[in-house]
mmCIF file of C-alpha atoms in Angstrom:
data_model
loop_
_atom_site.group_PDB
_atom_site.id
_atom_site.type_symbol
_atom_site.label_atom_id
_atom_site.label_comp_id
_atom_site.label_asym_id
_atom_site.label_seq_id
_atom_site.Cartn_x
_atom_site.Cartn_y
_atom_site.Cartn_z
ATOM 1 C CA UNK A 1 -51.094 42.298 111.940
ATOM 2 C CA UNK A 2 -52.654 38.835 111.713
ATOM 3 C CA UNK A 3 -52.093 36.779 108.616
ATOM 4 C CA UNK A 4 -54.006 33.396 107.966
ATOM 5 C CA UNK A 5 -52.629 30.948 106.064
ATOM 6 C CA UNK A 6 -53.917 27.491 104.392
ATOM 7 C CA UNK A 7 -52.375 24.769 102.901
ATOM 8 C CA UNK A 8 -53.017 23.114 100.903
ATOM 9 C CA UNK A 9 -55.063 25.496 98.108
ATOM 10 C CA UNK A 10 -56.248 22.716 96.881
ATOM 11 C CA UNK A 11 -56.840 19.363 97.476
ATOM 12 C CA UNK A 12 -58.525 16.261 95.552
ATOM 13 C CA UNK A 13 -59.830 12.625 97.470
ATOM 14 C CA UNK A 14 -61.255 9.658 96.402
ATOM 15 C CA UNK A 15 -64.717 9.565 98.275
ATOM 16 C CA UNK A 16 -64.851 7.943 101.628
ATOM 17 C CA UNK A 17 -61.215 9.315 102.708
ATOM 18 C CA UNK A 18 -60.709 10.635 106.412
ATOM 19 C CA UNK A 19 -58.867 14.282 105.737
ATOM 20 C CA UNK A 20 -57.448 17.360 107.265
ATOM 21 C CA UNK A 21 -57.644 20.777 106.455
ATOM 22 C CA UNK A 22 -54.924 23.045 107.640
ATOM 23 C CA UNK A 23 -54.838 26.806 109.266
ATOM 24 C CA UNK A 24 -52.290 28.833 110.829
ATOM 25 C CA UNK A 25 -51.954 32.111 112.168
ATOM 26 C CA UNK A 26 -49.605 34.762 113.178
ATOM 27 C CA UNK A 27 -51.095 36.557 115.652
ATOM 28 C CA UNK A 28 -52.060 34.237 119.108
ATOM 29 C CA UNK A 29 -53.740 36.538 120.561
ATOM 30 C CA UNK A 30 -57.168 34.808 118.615
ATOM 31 C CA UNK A 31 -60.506 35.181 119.951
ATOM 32 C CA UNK A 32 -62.288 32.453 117.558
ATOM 33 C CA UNK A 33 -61.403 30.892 115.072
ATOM 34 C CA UNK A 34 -64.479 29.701 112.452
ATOM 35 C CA UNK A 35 -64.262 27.975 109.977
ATOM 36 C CA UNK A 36 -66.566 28.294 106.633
ATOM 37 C CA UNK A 37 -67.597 26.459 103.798
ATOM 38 C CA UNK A 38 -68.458 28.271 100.354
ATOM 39 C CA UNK A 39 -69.407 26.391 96.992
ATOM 40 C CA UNK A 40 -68.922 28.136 93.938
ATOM 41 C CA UNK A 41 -70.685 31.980 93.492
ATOM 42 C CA UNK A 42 -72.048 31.542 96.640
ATOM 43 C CA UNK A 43 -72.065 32.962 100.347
ATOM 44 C CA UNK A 44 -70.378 31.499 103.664
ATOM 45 C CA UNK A 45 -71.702 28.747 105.524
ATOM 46 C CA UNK A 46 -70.068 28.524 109.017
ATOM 47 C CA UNK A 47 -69.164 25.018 110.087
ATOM 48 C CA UNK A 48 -67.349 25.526 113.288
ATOM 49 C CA UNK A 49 -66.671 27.791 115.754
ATOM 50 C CA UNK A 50 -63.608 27.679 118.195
ATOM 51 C CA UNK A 51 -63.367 29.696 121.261
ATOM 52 C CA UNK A 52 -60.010 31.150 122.151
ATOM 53 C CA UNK A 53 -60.645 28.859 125.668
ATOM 54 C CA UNK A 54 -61.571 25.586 123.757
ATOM 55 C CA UNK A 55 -59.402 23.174 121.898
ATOM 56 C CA UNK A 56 -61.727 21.885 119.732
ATOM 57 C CA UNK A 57 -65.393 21.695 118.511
ATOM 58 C CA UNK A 58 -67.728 18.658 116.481
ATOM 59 C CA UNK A 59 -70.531 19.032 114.269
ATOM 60 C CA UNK A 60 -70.686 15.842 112.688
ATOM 61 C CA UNK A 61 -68.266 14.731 110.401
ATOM 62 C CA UNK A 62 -66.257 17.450 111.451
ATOM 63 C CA UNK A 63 -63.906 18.315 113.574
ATOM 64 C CA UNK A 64 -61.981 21.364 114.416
ATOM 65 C CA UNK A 65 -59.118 22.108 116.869
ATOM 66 C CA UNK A 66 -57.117 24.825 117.679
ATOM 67 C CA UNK A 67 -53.632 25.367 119.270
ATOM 68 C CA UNK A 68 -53.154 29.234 120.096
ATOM 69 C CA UNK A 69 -49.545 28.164 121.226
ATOM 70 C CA UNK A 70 -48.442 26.857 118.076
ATOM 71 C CA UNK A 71 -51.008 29.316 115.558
ATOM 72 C CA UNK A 72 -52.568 26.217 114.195
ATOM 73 C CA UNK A 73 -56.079 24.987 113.423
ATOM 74 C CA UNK A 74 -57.059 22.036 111.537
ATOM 75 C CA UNK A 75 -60.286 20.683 110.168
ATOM 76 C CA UNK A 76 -60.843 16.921 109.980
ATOM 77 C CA UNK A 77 -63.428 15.486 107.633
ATOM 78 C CA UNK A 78 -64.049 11.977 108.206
ATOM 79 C CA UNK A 79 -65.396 9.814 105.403
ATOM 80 C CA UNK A 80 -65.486 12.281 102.740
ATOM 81 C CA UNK A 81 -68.712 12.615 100.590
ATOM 82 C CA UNK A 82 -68.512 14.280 97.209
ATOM 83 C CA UNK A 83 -71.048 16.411 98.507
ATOM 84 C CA UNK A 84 -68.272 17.568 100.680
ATOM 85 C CA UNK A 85 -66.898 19.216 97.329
ATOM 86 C CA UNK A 86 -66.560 23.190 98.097
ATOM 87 C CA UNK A 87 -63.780 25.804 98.923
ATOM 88 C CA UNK A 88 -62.818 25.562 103.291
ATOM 89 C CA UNK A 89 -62.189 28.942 104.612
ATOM 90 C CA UNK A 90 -60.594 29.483 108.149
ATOM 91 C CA UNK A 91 -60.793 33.207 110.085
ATOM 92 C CA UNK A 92 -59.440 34.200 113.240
ATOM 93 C CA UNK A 93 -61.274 37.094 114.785
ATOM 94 C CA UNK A 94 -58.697 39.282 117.299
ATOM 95 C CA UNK A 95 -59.746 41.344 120.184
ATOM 96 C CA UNK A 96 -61.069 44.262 117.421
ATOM 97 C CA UNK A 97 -63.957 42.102 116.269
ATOM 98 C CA UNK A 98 -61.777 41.933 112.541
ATOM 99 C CA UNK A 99 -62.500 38.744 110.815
ATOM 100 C CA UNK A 100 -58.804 37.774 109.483
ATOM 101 C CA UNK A 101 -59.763 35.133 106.413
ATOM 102 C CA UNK A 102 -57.343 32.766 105.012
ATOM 103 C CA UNK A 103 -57.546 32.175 101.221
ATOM 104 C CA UNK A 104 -59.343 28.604 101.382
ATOM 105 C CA UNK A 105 -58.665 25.121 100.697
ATOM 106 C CA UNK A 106 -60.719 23.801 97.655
ATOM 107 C CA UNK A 107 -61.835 20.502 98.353
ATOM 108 C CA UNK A 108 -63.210 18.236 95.517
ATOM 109 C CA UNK A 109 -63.941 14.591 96.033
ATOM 110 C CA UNK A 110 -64.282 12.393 93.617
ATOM 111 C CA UNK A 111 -67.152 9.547 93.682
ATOM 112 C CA UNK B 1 -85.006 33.188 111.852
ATOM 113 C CA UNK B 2 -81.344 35.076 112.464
ATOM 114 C CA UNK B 3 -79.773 36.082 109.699
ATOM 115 C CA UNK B 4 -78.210 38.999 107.221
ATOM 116 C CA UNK B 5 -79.847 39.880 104.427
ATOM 117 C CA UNK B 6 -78.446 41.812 101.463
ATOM 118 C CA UNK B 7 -79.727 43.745 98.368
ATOM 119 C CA UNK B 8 -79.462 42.949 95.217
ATOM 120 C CA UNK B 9 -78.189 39.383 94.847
ATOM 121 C CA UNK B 10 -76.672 40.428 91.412
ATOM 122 C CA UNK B 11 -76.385 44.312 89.728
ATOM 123 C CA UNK B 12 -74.977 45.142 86.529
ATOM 124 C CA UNK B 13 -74.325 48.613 86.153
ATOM 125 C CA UNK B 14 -71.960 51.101 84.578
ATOM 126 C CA UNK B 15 -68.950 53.267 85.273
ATOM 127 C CA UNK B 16 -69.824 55.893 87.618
ATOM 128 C CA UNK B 17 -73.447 55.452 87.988
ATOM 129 C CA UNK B 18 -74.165 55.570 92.045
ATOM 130 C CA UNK B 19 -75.700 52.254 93.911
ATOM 131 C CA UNK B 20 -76.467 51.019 97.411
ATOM 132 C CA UNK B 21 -75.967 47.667 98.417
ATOM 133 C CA UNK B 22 -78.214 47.101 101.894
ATOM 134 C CA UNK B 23 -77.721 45.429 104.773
ATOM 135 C CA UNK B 24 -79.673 43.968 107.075
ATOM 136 C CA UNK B 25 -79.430 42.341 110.829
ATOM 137 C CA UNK B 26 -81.759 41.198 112.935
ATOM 138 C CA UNK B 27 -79.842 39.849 115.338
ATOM 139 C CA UNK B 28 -79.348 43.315 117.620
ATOM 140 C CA UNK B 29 -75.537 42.345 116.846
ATOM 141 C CA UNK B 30 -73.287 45.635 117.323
ATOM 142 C CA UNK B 31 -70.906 45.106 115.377
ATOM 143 C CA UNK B 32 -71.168 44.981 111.071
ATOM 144 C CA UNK B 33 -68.732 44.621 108.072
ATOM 145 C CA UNK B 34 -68.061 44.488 104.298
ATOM 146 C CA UNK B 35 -65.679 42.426 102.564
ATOM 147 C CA UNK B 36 -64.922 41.870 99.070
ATOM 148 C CA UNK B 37 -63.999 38.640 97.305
ATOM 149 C CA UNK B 38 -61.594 38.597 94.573
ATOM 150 C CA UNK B 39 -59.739 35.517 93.050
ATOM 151 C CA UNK B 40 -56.344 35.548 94.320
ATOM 152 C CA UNK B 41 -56.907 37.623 97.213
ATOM 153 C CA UNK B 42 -59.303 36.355 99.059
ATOM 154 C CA UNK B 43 -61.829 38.573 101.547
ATOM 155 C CA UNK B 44 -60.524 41.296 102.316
ATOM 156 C CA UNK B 45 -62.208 44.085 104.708
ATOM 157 C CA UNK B 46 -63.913 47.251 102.886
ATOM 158 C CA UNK B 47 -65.411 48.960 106.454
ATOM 159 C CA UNK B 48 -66.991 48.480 109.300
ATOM 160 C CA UNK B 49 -68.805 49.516 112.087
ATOM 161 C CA UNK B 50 -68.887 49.074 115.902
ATOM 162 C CA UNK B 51 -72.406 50.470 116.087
ATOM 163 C CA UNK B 52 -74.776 53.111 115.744
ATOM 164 C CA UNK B 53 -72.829 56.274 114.322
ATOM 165 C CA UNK B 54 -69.379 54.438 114.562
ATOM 166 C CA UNK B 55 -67.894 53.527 111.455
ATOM 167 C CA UNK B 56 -63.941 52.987 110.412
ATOM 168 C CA UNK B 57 -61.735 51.991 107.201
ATOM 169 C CA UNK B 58 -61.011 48.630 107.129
ATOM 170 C CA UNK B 59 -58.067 46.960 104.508
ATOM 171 C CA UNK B 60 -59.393 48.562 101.200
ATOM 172 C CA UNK B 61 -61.884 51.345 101.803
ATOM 173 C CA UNK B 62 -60.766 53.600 98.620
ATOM 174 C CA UNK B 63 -64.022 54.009 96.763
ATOM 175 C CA UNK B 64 -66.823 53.272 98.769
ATOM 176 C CA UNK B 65 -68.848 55.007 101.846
ATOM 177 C CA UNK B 66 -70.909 53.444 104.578
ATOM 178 C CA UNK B 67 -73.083 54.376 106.899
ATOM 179 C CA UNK B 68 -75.027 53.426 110.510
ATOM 180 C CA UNK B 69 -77.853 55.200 111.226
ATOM 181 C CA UNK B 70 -79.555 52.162 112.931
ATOM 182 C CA UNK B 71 -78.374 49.257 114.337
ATOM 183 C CA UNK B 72 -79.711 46.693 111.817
ATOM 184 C CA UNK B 73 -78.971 48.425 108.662
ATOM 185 C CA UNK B 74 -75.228 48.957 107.389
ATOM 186 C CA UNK B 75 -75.402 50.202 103.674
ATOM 187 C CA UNK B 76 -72.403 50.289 101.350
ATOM 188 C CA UNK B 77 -72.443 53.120 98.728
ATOM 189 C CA UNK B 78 -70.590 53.133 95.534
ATOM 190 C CA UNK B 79 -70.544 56.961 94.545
ATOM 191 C CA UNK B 80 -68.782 56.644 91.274
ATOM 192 C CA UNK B 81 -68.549 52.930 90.030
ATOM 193 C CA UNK B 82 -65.496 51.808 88.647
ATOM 194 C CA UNK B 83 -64.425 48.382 86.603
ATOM 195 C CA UNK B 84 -61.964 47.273 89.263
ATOM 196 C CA UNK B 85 -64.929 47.397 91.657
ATOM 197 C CA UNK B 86 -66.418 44.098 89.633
ATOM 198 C CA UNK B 87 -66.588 41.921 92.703
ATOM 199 C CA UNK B 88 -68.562 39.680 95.514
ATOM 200 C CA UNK B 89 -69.990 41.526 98.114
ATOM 201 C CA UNK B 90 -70.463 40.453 101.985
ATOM 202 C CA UNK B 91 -71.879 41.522 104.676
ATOM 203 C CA UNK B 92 -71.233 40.409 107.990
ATOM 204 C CA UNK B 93 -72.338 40.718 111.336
ATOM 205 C CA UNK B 94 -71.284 39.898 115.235
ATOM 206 C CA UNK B 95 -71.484 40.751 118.567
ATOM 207 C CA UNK B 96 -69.068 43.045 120.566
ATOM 208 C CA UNK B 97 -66.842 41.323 122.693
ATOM 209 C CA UNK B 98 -68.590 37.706 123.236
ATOM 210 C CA UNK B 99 -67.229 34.851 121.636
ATOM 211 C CA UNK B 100 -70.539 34.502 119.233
ATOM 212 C CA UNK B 101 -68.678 33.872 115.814
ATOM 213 C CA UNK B 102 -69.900 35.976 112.581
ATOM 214 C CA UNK B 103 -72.990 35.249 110.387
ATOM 215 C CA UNK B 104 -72.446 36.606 106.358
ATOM 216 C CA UNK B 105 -74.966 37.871 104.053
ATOM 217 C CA UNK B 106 -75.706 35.915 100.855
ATOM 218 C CA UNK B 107 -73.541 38.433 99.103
ATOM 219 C CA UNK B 108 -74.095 40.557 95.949
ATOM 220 C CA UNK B 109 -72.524 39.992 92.499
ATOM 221 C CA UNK B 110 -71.425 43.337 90.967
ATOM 222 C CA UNK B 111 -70.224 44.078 87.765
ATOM 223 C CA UNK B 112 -69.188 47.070 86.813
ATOM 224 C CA UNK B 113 -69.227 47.802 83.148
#
């Protein structure tokens, strides 16, 4: 059964900051692996998706790898914004189409 | 423009009064889900659906029904409301076997009362 973890559950930057997001996974057998952003009471913006054949993917600021060998994904936010303030989800989807979600990261950053 | 939509945004309603959250896809994606939200425990899989006619538990399906009588549409049915059902709704859509990546619904705020 896959299980997605993140650490840390929360975390708190002075603005401008270069950061990383952490994911792992138990289960390698990963098709993607997306990554989402949420803000408070709201819905689920994806960010990035991974392919189980890619390493990583760029939109932007961000950056997201993945490592099926070692059941790790990171997200790397350079020069943080306090815009960039919401909760970072990760989800690996397995060969059954299930989303597995981690419990999120909640980002502030402070101006 | 591709998306899910879902209806209501918020409901209020009370103990064992039956309501329909909808679904819609217009993406021709087969494949369509519900999760729930909670604090603490993250999203968590209600059901889901493979596509037309195919439909399966997913991680906590006590309490609600579903159904797939078209491809786009994937309601969730609350027969008899409870309190512990007070929670944010998703829905969620794919395709089968292509690495596509999921698109979510706005989701629905229900509180049951």
């Amino acid at each position: 059964k896959q299980e997605v973890t993140q650490i840390p559950a929360a975390l708190s930057v002075p603005e401008g900051e270069n950061l990383v997001l952490n994911c792992s996974f138990t289960d390698s057998a990963i098709y993607n692996l997306q990554w989402f952003r949420q803000d408070p009471g709201k819905g689920l913006t994806s960010l990035l998706l991974i392919q189980s054949s890619q390493r990583e993917q760029t939109s932007g600021r961000l950056n997201a790898s993945l490592d099926k060998s070692s059941g790790r994904s990171t997200l790397y936010i350079a020069a943080s914004q306090p815009g960039d303030s919401a909760t970072y989800l990760c989800a690996g989807q397995g060969g059954s189409e299930k989303l597995v979600f981690g419990k999120g990261t909640k980002l502030t950053v402070n101006p | 423009e591709a998306q899910v939509t879902q209806n209501p945004r918020y409901l209020i309603t009370v103990t064992g009064k039956k309501l329909t959250v909808t679904c819609s896809q217009n993406m021709n994606h087969e494949y369509m889900s519900w999760y729930r939200q909670d604090p603490g425990l993250g999203l968590r899989q209600i059901y889901y659906s493979m596509n037309v006619e195919v439909t399966d538990k997913g991680d906590v399906p006590e309490g609600y029904k579903v159904s797939r009588k078209e491809k786009r549409n994937f309601p969730l049915i609350l027969e008899s409301p409870s309190p512990n059902q007070t929670s944010l709704y998703f829905c969620a859509s794919t395709y089968r076997r292509r690495s596509y990546g999921y698109t979510f619904g706005s989701g629905t705020r229900l509180t049951v009362v």
